[in-house]
mmCIF file of C-alpha atoms in Angstrom:
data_model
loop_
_atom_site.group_PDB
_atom_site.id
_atom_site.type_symbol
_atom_site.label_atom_id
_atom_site.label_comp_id
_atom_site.label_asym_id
_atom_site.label_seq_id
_atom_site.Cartn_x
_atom_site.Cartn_y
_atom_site.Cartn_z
ATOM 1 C CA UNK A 22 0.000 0.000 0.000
ATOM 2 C CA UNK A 23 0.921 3.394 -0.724
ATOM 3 C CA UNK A 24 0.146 6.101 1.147
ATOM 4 C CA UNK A 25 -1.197 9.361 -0.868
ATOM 5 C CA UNK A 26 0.538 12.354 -0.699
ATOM 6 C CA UNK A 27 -1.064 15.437 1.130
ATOM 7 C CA UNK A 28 -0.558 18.944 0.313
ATOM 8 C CA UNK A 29 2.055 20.776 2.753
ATOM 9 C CA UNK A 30 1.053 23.867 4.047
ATOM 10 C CA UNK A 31 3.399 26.408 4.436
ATOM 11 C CA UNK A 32 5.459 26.988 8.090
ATOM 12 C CA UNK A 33 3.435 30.421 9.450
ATOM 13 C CA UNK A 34 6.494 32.273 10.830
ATOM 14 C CA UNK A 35 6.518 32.657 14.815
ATOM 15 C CA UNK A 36 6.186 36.612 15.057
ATOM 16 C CA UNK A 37 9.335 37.311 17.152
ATOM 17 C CA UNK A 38 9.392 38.111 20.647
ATOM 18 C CA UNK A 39 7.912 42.049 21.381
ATOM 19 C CA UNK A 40 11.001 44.117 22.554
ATOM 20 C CA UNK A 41 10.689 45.032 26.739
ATOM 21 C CA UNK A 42 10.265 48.771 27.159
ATOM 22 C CA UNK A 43 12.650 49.554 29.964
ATOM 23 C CA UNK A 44 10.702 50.933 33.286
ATOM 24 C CA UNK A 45 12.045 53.190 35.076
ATOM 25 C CA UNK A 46 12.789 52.094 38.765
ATOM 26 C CA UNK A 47 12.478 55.092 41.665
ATOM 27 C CA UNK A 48 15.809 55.503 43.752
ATOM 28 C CA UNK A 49 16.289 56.888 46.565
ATOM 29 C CA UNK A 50 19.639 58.626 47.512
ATOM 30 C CA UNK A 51 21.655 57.820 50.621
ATOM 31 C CA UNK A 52 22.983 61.149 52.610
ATOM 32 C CA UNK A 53 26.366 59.605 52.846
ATOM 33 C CA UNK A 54 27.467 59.151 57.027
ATOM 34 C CA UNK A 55 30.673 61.881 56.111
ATOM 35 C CA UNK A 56 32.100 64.124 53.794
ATOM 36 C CA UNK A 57 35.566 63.870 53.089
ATOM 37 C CA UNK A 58 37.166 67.332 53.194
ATOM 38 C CA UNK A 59 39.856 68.111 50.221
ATOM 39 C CA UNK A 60 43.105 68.650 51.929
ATOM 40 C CA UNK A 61 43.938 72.156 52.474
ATOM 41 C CA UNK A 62 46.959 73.993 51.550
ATOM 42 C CA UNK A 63 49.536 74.257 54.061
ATOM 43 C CA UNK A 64 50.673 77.816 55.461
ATOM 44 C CA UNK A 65 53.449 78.865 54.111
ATOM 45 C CA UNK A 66 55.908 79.977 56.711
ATOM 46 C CA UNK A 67 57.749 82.788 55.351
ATOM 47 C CA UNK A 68 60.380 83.525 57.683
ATOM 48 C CA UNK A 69 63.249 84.940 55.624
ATOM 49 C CA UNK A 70 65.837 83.955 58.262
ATOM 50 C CA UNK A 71 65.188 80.569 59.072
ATOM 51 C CA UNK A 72 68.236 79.970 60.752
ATOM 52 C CA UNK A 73 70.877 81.762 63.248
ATOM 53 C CA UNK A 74 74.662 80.732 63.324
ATOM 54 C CA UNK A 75 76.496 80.235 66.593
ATOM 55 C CA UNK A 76 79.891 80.069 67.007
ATOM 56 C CA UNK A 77 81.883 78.518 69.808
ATOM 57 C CA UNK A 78 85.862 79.657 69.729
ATOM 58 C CA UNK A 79 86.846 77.193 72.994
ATOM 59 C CA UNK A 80 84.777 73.604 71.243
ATOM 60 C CA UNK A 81 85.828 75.378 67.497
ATOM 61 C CA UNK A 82 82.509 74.227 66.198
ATOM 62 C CA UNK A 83 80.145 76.497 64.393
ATOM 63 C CA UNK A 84 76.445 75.160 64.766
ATOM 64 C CA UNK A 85 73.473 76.267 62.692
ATOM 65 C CA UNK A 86 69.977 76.478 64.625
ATOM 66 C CA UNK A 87 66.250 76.996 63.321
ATOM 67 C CA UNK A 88 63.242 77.345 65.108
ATOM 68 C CA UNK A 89 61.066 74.765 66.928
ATOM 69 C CA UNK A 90 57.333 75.152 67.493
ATOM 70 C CA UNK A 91 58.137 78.128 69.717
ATOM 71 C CA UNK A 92 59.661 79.879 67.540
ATOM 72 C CA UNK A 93 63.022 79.881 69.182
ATOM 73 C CA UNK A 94 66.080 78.769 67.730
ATOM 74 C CA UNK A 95 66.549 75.565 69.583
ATOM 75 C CA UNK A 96 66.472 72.969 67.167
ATOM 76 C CA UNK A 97 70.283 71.973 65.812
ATOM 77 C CA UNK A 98 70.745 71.584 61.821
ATOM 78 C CA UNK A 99 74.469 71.683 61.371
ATOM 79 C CA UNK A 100 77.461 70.945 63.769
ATOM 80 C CA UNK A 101 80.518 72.077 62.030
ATOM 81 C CA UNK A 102 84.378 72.042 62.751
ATOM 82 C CA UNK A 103 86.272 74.666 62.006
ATOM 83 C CA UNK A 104 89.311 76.544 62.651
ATOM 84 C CA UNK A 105 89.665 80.176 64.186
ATOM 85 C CA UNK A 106 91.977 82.693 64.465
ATOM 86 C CA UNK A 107 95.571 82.074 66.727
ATOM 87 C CA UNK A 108 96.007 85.638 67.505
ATOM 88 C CA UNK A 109 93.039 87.675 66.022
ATOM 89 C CA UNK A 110 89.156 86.331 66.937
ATOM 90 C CA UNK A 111 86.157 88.001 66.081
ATOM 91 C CA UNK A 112 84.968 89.811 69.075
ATOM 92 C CA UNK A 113 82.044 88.058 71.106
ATOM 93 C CA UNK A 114 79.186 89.527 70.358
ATOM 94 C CA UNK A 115 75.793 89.111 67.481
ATOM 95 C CA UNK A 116 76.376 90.174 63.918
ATOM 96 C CA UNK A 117 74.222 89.880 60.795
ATOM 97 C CA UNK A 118 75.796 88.015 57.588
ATOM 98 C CA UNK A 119 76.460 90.370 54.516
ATOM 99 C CA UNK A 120 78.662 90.247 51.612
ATOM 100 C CA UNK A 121 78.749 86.749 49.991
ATOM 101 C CA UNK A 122 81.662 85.810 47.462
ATOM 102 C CA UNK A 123 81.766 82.292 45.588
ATOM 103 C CA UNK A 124 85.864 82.992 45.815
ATOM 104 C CA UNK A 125 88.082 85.635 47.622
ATOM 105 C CA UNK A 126 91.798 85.968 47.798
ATOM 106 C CA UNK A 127 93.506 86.165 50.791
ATOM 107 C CA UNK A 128 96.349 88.645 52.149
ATOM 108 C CA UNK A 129 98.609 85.632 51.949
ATOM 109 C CA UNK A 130 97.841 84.560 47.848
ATOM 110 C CA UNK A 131 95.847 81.828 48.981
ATOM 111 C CA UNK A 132 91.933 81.457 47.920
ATOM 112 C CA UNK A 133 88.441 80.738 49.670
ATOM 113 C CA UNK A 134 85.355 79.490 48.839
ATOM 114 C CA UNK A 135 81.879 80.253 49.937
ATOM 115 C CA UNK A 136 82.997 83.600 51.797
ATOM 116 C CA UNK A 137 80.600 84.944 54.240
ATOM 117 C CA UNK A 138 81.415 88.476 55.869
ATOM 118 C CA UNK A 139 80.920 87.974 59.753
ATOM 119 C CA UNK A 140 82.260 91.239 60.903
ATOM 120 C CA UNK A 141 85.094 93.476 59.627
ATOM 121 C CA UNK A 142 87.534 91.469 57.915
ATOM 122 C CA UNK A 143 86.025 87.959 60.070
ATOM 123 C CA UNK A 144 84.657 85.540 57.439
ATOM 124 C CA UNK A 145 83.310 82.310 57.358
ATOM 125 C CA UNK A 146 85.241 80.484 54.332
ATOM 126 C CA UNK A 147 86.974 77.145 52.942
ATOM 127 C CA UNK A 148 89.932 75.656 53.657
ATOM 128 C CA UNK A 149 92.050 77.892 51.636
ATOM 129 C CA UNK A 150 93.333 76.910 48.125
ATOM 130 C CA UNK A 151 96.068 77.651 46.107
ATOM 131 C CA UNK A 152 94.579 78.662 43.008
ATOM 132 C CA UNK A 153 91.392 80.813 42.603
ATOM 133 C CA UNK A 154 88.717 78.862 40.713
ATOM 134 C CA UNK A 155 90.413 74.941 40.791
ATOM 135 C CA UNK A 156 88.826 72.940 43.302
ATOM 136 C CA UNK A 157 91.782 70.287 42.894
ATOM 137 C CA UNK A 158 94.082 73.265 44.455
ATOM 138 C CA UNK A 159 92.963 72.728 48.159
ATOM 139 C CA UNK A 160 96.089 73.175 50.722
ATOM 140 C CA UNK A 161 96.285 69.785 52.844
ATOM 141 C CA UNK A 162 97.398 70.796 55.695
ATOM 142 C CA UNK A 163 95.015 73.438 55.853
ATOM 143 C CA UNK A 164 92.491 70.725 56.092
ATOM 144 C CA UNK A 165 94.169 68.765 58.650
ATOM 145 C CA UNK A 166 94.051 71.519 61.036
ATOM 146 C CA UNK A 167 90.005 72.130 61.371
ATOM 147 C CA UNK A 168 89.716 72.104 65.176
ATOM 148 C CA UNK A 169 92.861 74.372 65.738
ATOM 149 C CA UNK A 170 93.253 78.154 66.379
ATOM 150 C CA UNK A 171 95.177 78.334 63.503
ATOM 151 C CA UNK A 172 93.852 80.727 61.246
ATOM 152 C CA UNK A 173 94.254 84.194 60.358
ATOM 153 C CA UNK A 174 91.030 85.563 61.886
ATOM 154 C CA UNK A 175 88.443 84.230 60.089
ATOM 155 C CA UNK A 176 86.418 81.178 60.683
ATOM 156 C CA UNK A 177 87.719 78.059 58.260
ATOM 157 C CA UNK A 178 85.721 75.455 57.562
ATOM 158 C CA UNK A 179 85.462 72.160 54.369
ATOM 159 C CA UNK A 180 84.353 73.511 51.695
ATOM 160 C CA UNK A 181 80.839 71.472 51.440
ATOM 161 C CA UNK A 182 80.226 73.406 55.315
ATOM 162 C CA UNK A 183 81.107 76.620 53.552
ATOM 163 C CA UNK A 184 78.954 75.841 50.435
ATOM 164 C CA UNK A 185 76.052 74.777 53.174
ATOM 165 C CA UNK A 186 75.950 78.111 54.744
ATOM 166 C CA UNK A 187 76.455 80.002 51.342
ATOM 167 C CA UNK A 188 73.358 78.158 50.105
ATOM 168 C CA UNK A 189 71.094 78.186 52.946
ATOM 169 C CA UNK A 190 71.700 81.586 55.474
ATOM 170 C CA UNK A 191 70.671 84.358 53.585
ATOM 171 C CA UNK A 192 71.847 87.628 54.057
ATOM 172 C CA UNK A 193 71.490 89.039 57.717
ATOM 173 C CA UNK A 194 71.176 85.699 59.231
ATOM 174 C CA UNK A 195 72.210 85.920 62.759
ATOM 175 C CA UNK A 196 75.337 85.120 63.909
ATOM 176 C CA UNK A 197 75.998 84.712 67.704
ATOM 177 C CA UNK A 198 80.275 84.590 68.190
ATOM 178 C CA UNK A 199 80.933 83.659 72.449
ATOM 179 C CA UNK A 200 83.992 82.312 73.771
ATOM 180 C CA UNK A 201 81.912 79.279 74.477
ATOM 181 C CA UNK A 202 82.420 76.023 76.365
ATOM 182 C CA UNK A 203 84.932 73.010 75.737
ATOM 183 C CA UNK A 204 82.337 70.367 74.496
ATOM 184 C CA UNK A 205 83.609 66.679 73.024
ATOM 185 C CA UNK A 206 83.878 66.923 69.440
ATOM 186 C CA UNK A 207 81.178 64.632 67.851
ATOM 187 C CA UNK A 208 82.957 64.868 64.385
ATOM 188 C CA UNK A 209 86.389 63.519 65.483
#
């Protein structure tokens, strides 16, 4: 037997699926517990001398101070040898720093760096050199001597101390000379 063939209908397409229309969903917003604060600028402290210069002829140490939250000069930045004058010291007393020079000759044809004018012809300085300008012309013994009244008046000291103060005291930046006390050396 063989069955007949029937007539086919054709598919009916499946209509496709209508699109969802998005609904918009009430929120409520949350106070938030704290606000965090932008941080502020800080004061500028504009203190054009922020440091004073003390030196002590007996420990032959020149320290630099700057203020603490007093606003007293308590607080110790530097400690620095140096070498003073045998026969001529400044006199004790407070002076104001003027007159920088990156080099300076000396009565004696020798050459400083970092000069700082102290008082009259009292500097602070470099060991001296023995050409102006060359850095590879330092005088050894000169060196050898920070500690020791040996100097011509003026306040010796390396030449990255000098270079310290020359960058960082500005003019009129106290300077306190005393006779001072003996104190161990913590740089020896």
């Amino acid at each position: 037997y063989t069955p007949e063939p029937t007539a086919t209908a054709e598919p009916t397409p499946i209509p496709a699926p209508p699109k969802p229309t998005p609904t918009a969903i009430p929120m409520t917003t949350v106070a938030p517990l704290f606000t965090i604060a932008p941080t502020p600028e800080p004061e500028r402290v504009n203190n054009p001398l922020p440091y004073v210069i003390v030196v002590n002829y007996k420990a032959q140490l020149v320290r630099v101070y700057t203020l603490d939250e007093n606003g007293e000069y308590t607080v110790l930045v530097k400690n620095m040898l140096t070498s003073s004058g045998k026969t001529r010291i400044c006199p004790e007393g407070i002076y104001k720093t003027h007159d920088y020079r990156r080099w300076h000759t000396f009565l004696d044809n020798t050459y400083g760096q970092y000069v700082i004018r102290i008082h009259n012809h009292f500097l602070f300085h470099s060991i001296p050199y023995s050409r102006y300008g060359h850095n590879d012309s330092l005088i050894a013994k000169y060196w050898s001597q920070l500690g020791d009244n040996v100097s011509g008046g003026c306040m010796r000291l390396m030449a990255k101390d000098a270079k310290w103060l020359y960058e960082n005291c500005p003019k009129g930046t106290p300077v306190i000379v005393t006779k001072g006390e003996a104190v161990e050396h913590p740089l020896v």
